[in-house]
Tab-separated table of C-alpha atoms (C1' of nucleotides) in Angstrom:
chain	number	residue	atom	x	y	z
A	183	MET	CA	66.227	96.755	30.778
A	184	SER	CA	66.853	94.173	33.283
A	185	ARG	CA	70.329	92.866	34.339
A	186	ASP	CA	69.710	89.827	33.082
A	187	ASP	CA	69.756	91.068	29.085
A	188	VAL	CA	73.058	92.667	29.641
A	189	LEU	CA	75.670	90.376	28.640
A	190	VAL	CA	78.769	92.856	29.083
A	191	ARG	CA	78.929	95.951	31.411
A	192	ILE	CA	81.860	98.357	30.666
A	193	ALA	CA	82.630	101.203	32.725
A	194	THR	CA	85.249	104.056	33.143
A	195	TRP	CA	85.658	105.896	36.581
A	196	ASN	CA	88.537	108.573	37.485
A	197	VAL	CA	89.166	107.450	41.171
A	198	ASN	CA	91.448	110.442	42.010
A	199	SER	CA	93.562	107.889	44.015
A	200	VAL	CA	92.790	104.091	44.003
A	201	LEU	CA	94.065	103.654	47.597
A	202	ALA	CA	91.839	106.908	48.892
A	203	ARG	CA	89.113	105.131	47.162
A	204	GLN	CA	89.383	101.683	47.676
A	205	PRO	CA	86.330	101.115	50.195
A	206	ARG	CA	84.336	102.952	47.495
A	207	LEU	CA	85.674	101.392	44.897
A	208	ILE	CA	85.111	97.869	46.271
A	209	ASP	CA	81.501	98.598	47.220
A	210	TRP	CA	80.558	99.954	43.919
A	211	LEU	CA	82.234	96.707	42.188
A	212	GLY	CA	80.011	94.879	44.234
A	213	ALA	CA	77.142	96.782	43.812
A	214	THR	CA	77.274	97.463	40.033
A	215	GLY	CA	79.094	94.610	38.483
A	216	PRO	CA	80.933	95.868	35.644
A	217	ASP	CA	82.616	93.282	33.523
A	218	VAL	CA	85.408	95.575	32.648
A	219	VAL	CA	86.402	98.754	34.271
A	220	CYS	CA	88.963	101.659	33.046
A	221	LEU	CA	90.406	103.605	35.991
A	222	GLN	CA	92.138	106.740	35.870
A	223	GLU	CA	94.540	108.689	38.567
A	224	THR	CA	95.186	105.621	40.533
A	225	LYS	CA	97.971	107.444	42.282
A	226	VAL	CA	99.922	104.553	43.241
A	227	ALA	CA	103.302	102.843	42.074
A	228	ALA	CA	102.861	100.065	39.574
A	229	ASP	CA	103.130	97.355	42.239
A	230	ALA	CA	101.095	99.213	44.688
A	231	PHE	CA	97.655	98.592	43.233
A	232	PRO	CA	95.170	96.801	45.593
A	233	ALA	CA	95.195	93.777	43.269
A	234	VAL	CA	94.444	91.313	45.683
A	235	GLU	CA	91.269	93.133	46.816
A	236	VAL	CA	89.705	93.382	43.672
A	237	ALA	CA	90.725	89.955	42.676
A	238	ALA	CA	88.489	88.553	45.324
A	239	LEU	CA	85.443	90.014	43.397
A	240	GLY	CA	86.781	88.181	40.554
A	241	TYR	CA	89.095	90.899	39.015
A	242	ALA	CA	92.266	90.822	36.782
A	243	VAL	CA	94.181	93.931	37.161
A	244	GLY	CA	96.301	95.809	34.271
A	245	HIS	CA	97.900	98.675	35.817
A	246	HIS	CA	100.259	101.435	34.708
A	247	GLY	CA	101.187	103.220	37.668
A	248	GLU	CA	103.783	105.776	38.510
A	249	GLY	CA	103.443	106.706	42.047
A	250	ARG	CA	102.116	110.010	43.055
A	251	TRP	CA	100.566	111.302	39.962
A	252	ASN	CA	98.595	109.938	37.047
A	253	GLY	CA	98.100	105.994	36.855
A	254	VAL	CA	95.835	104.002	34.580
A	255	ALA	CA	94.067	100.734	35.197
A	256	ILE	CA	92.097	98.096	33.280
A	257	LEU	CA	89.911	95.456	35.553
A	258	SER	CA	88.318	92.819	34.007
A	259	ARG	CA	86.563	89.733	35.261
A	260	ILE	CA	86.129	88.228	31.349
A	261	GLY	CA	89.822	87.964	30.702
A	262	LEU	CA	92.867	90.083	30.508
A	263	VAL	CA	95.478	89.583	27.871
A	264	ASP	CA	97.604	91.375	25.323
A	265	VAL	CA	98.238	94.293	27.879
A	266	VAL	CA	100.102	97.355	26.800
A	267	LEU	CA	101.138	100.267	28.732
A	268	GLY	CA	101.612	103.649	27.267
A	269	LEU	CA	101.598	105.191	23.915
A	270	PRO	CA	103.754	104.886	20.874
A	271	GLY	CA	104.900	108.280	20.142
A	272	ASP	CA	104.101	109.743	23.467
A	273	PRO	CA	105.487	113.272	23.498
A	274	GLY	CA	106.156	113.192	27.283
A	275	PHE	CA	106.766	116.157	29.457
A	276	PRO	CA	108.926	118.069	29.082
A	277	GLY	CA	110.052	115.447	26.467
A	278	PRO	CA	110.100	111.724	25.593
A	279	ALA	CA	112.538	110.866	28.280
A	280	THR	CA	109.944	111.666	31.043
A	281	ARG	CA	106.478	110.009	29.755
A	282	GLU	CA	103.944	109.681	32.187
A	283	ALA	CA	101.277	106.840	33.291
A	284	ARG	CA	98.589	107.901	31.238
A	285	THR	CA	97.315	104.795	29.234
A	286	ILE	CA	96.864	101.329	28.811
A	287	ALA	CA	95.167	98.948	26.961
A	288	ALA	CA	93.988	95.451	26.959
A	289	THR	CA	91.846	92.527	25.678
A	290	CYS	CA	88.870	91.532	27.811
A	291	GLY	CA	87.063	88.736	26.313
A	292	PRO	CA	85.491	89.486	23.109
A	293	LEU	CA	86.919	93.710	23.345
A	294	ARG	CA	89.773	95.585	23.022
A	295	VAL	CA	89.559	98.547	25.681
A	296	ARG	CA	92.019	101.432	26.402
A	297	SER	CA	91.920	103.586	29.415
A	298	VAL	CA	93.304	107.170	29.018
A	299	TYR	CA	94.289	109.919	31.583
A	300	VAL	CA	94.646	112.711	28.952
A	301	PRO	CA	97.116	115.713	30.455
A	302	ASN	CA	95.218	118.519	31.845
A	303	GLY	CA	96.623	121.420	29.840
A	304	ARG	CA	96.696	123.788	32.748
A	305	SER	CA	96.040	126.944	30.515
A	306	PRO	CA	96.331	127.753	26.880
A	307	ASP	CA	99.311	129.803	27.171
A	308	ASP	CA	101.273	126.782	29.478
A	309	PRO	CA	103.478	124.505	27.785
A	310	HIS	CA	101.379	121.799	29.180
A	311	TYR	CA	98.499	122.672	26.911
A	312	GLU	CA	100.992	121.955	23.641
A	313	TYR	CA	101.764	118.536	25.583
A	314	LYS	CA	98.027	117.954	25.787
A	315	LEU	CA	97.230	118.504	21.976
A	316	ALA	CA	100.551	116.409	20.958
A	317	TRP	CA	99.448	113.549	23.660
A	318	LEU	CA	96.117	113.511	21.939
A	319	GLY	CA	97.416	113.595	18.364
A	320	ALA	CA	99.789	110.571	19.416
A	321	LEU	CA	96.715	108.836	20.788
A	322	ARG	CA	94.677	109.060	17.302
A	323	ALA	CA	97.880	107.143	15.720
A	324	ALA	CA	97.816	104.446	18.567
A	325	VAL	CA	94.286	103.594	18.330
A	326	ALA	CA	93.638	104.051	14.182
A	327	ASP	CA	94.081	100.245	13.871
A	328	ASP	CA	91.481	99.072	16.859
A	329	ALA	CA	88.804	101.670	15.468
A	330	ALA	CA	88.976	100.022	12.204
A	331	SER	CA	88.781	96.836	13.401
A	332	PRO	CA	85.689	94.374	13.302
A	333	ARG	CA	86.588	93.668	16.726
A	334	PRO	CA	84.657	95.780	19.188
A	335	PHE	CA	86.870	98.518	20.578
A	336	ALA	CA	86.246	101.241	23.107
A	337	VAL	CA	88.878	104.026	24.189
A	338	MET	CA	87.157	105.558	27.518
A	339	GLY	CA	88.853	107.721	30.094
A	340	ASP	CA	89.400	111.347	31.357
A	341	PHE	CA	89.551	113.204	28.473
A	342	ASN	CA	90.005	116.494	30.128
A	343	VAL	CA	87.983	118.168	27.531
A	344	ALA	CA	84.209	119.231	27.314
A	345	PRO	CA	83.248	118.176	23.539
A	346	THR	CA	80.551	121.094	23.357
A	347	ASP	CA	79.536	124.059	25.332
A	348	ASP	CA	76.389	121.892	26.369
A	349	ASP	CA	79.178	119.814	28.525
A	350	VAL	CA	79.984	122.447	30.907
A	351	TRP	CA	77.783	124.130	33.530
A	352	ASP	CA	78.524	127.706	32.436
A	353	PRO	CA	80.518	128.403	29.136
A	354	ALA	CA	80.998	132.004	30.369
A	355	ALA	CA	82.929	130.611	33.267
A	356	PHE	CA	85.510	128.826	31.057
A	357	VAL	CA	86.665	131.996	28.758
A	358	GLY	CA	90.289	131.412	28.367
A	359	ALA	CA	90.606	128.265	30.174
A	360	THR	CA	91.642	124.674	28.957
A	361	HIS	CA	88.937	121.983	28.201
A	362	VAL	CA	86.483	123.946	25.797
A	363	THR	CA	88.967	125.494	23.237
A	364	SER	CA	88.785	125.100	19.787
A	365	ALA	CA	92.216	123.415	19.127
A	366	GLU	CA	91.124	120.895	22.143
A	367	ARG	CA	87.774	120.046	20.703
A	368	SER	CA	89.385	119.821	17.114
A	369	ALA	CA	91.609	117.248	18.635
A	370	LEU	CA	88.893	115.041	19.693
A	371	ALA	CA	87.091	115.566	16.267
A	372	ASP	CA	90.377	114.257	14.623
A	373	LEU	CA	90.255	111.274	16.925
A	374	ARG	CA	86.663	110.369	16.235
A	375	ALA	CA	87.700	110.735	12.515
A	376	VAL	CA	89.390	107.550	12.541
A	377	GLY	CA	86.198	105.776	12.914
A	378	LEU	CA	85.209	106.705	16.828
A	379	THR	CA	82.003	107.511	18.038
A	380	ASP	CA	81.042	109.477	21.456
A	381	VAL	CA	78.902	107.065	23.373
A	382	VAL	CA	77.053	109.662	25.240
A	383	PRO	CA	75.251	108.769	28.376
A	384	THR	CA	71.521	109.244	28.944
A	385	ILE	CA	70.641	112.586	30.701
A	386	SER	CA	69.671	111.723	34.283
A	387	LYS	CA	68.311	114.432	36.617
A	388	GLY	CA	68.897	116.981	33.736
A	389	SER	CA	72.469	116.832	34.122
A	390	PRO	CA	75.156	115.156	31.580
A	391	TYR	CA	78.007	115.878	33.311
A	392	THR	CA	80.571	113.446	34.888
A	393	TYR	CA	82.793	115.794	37.054
A	394	TRP	CA	82.212	118.414	39.672
A	395	ASP	CA	84.886	120.621	41.779
A	396	TYR	CA	84.921	119.360	45.294
A	397	ARG	CA	84.733	122.978	46.601
A	398	ALA	CA	81.849	125.289	46.941
A	399	GLY	CA	79.189	122.759	46.847
A	400	SER	CA	79.531	122.234	43.045
A	401	PHE	CA	77.842	119.005	43.210
A	402	HIS	CA	74.878	120.098	44.354
A	403	LYS	CA	74.618	123.478	42.587
A	404	GLY	CA	75.230	121.573	39.346
A	405	MET	CA	78.137	123.172	38.441
A	406	GLY	CA	79.993	120.172	36.379
A	407	MET	CA	81.716	119.097	33.221
A	408	ARG	CA	81.172	116.227	30.672
A	409	ILE	CA	85.019	115.223	30.341
A	410	ASP	CA	84.693	111.347	31.239
A	411	LEU	CA	83.885	109.965	27.655
A	412	VAL	CA	83.556	106.453	26.001
A	413	TYR	CA	84.749	106.637	22.397
A	414	ALA	CA	83.543	103.393	20.484
A	415	ASN	CA	84.443	101.844	16.935
A	416	ALA	CA	81.506	100.799	15.009
A	417	ALA	CA	81.692	97.044	16.179
A	418	LEU	CA	81.077	98.341	19.702
A	419	LEU	CA	78.658	101.024	18.898
A	420	SER	CA	76.244	98.918	17.138
A	421	VAL	CA	75.844	96.714	20.333
A	422	VAL	CA	75.265	99.598	22.868
A	423	GLU	CA	72.152	99.076	24.816
A	424	ALA	CA	72.338	101.560	27.457
A	425	ALA	CA	74.917	104.269	28.780
A	426	TRP	CA	74.485	106.076	31.755
A	427	ILE	CA	76.227	108.188	34.393
A	428	ASP	CA	76.608	106.671	38.193
A	429	ARG	CA	75.816	109.992	40.097
A	430	GLU	CA	75.274	107.992	43.169
A	431	ALA	CA	79.024	107.311	43.087
A	432	ARG	CA	79.405	111.258	43.543
A	433	LYS	CA	77.312	111.300	46.771
A	434	GLY	CA	77.911	110.650	50.183
A	435	THR	CA	81.537	110.381	52.140
A	436	GLY	CA	84.693	110.304	50.536
A	437	PRO	CA	83.888	110.266	46.882
A	438	SER	CA	86.018	110.887	43.962
A	439	ASP	CA	85.775	114.117	42.102
A	440	HIS	CA	84.394	112.261	39.002
A	441	ALA	CA	81.521	109.760	38.780
A	442	PRO	CA	81.640	106.471	36.853
A	443	VAL	CA	80.223	106.226	33.161
A	444	VAL	CA	78.651	103.077	32.532
A	445	VAL	CA	77.868	101.320	28.988
A	446	ASP	CA	75.863	98.171	28.812
A	447	LEU	CA	76.461	95.964	25.407
A	448	GLY	CA	74.494	93.002	24.252
A	449	VAL	CA	77.974	91.563	22.804
B	43	DA	C1'	87.368	128.068	40.540
B	44	DT	C1'	92.690	133.601	40.089
B	45	DG	C1'	91.965	127.016	43.880
B	46	DC	C1'	86.434	128.166	48.225
B	47	DC	C1'	88.843	120.877	48.384
B	48	DT	C1'	91.524	116.836	47.987
B	49	DT	C1'	95.282	113.917	47.011
B	50	DT	C1'	100.084	112.781	47.560
B	51	DC	C1'	104.493	113.439	48.874
B	52	DC	C1'	105.572	112.971	54.358
B	53	DC	C1'	104.174	115.745	59.471
B	54	DA	C1'	104.805	121.455	56.521
B	55	DG	C1'	103.502	123.017	52.933
B	56	DA	C1'	104.140	122.452	48.028
B	57	DA	C1'	102.593	120.484	43.485
B	58	DA	C1'	98.632	119.377	40.760
B	59	DG	C1'	94.013	118.916	39.511
B	60	DA	C1'	90.178	121.430	35.306
DNA sequence: ATGCCTTTCCCAGAAAGA
């Protein structure tokens, strides 16, 4: 399919610090030309996002930042209105008084989109694990109306859950770990049950993965995970023309440990 | 991979990531 056939290109990318990744992000925006981009782990304060630099490429920015940790954003060059920060019913950690910057939603032209950075969970016996499950429950409630809407909608980002054993390089290596437990996968299934479908990218070079640890040459050894997901409602799913993982963005100097997931829509 | 990198806080090493 040629670029001319694509009316709207959307993407999600955990950049692991938007400031550390700024040169690569700018290059990637110019080379890839997405219309809407959901970012995770911006790791900058609310007012420290490099908005001027992305505005030069035609993007408006919605950012929910808290500084050193977390932080999510939506970039759009097809409009950015009705921006909503955070999540009603967010459990917070350790409680609602300390909520983290993990989701932002916006309307971009004909689409409603939500960027999410789901809590890691740390380990199944850690309080952060229950927080992760509760957070996913709150997300389910927050997206139910958009999922049922005739307007195309996608919630996309770093879900920190591998949906199946095929989404990790070695299931045996994850026994007893987070990201693969039945409770986490059930929470994703519950999320899909409100009317969302996992837009699984085309397998490229034999790999379905979107994340590879920085250490021990994990990327070159194919030791990855598919944890960056695009969950689409029926209206958006019906116009998907292609979905793919930009492995090139994981190569070279100073990459994020995540690759972007790109979805082309014939809206 | 039980942290073999990377980033942030800020200038030393802790915290966090998955």
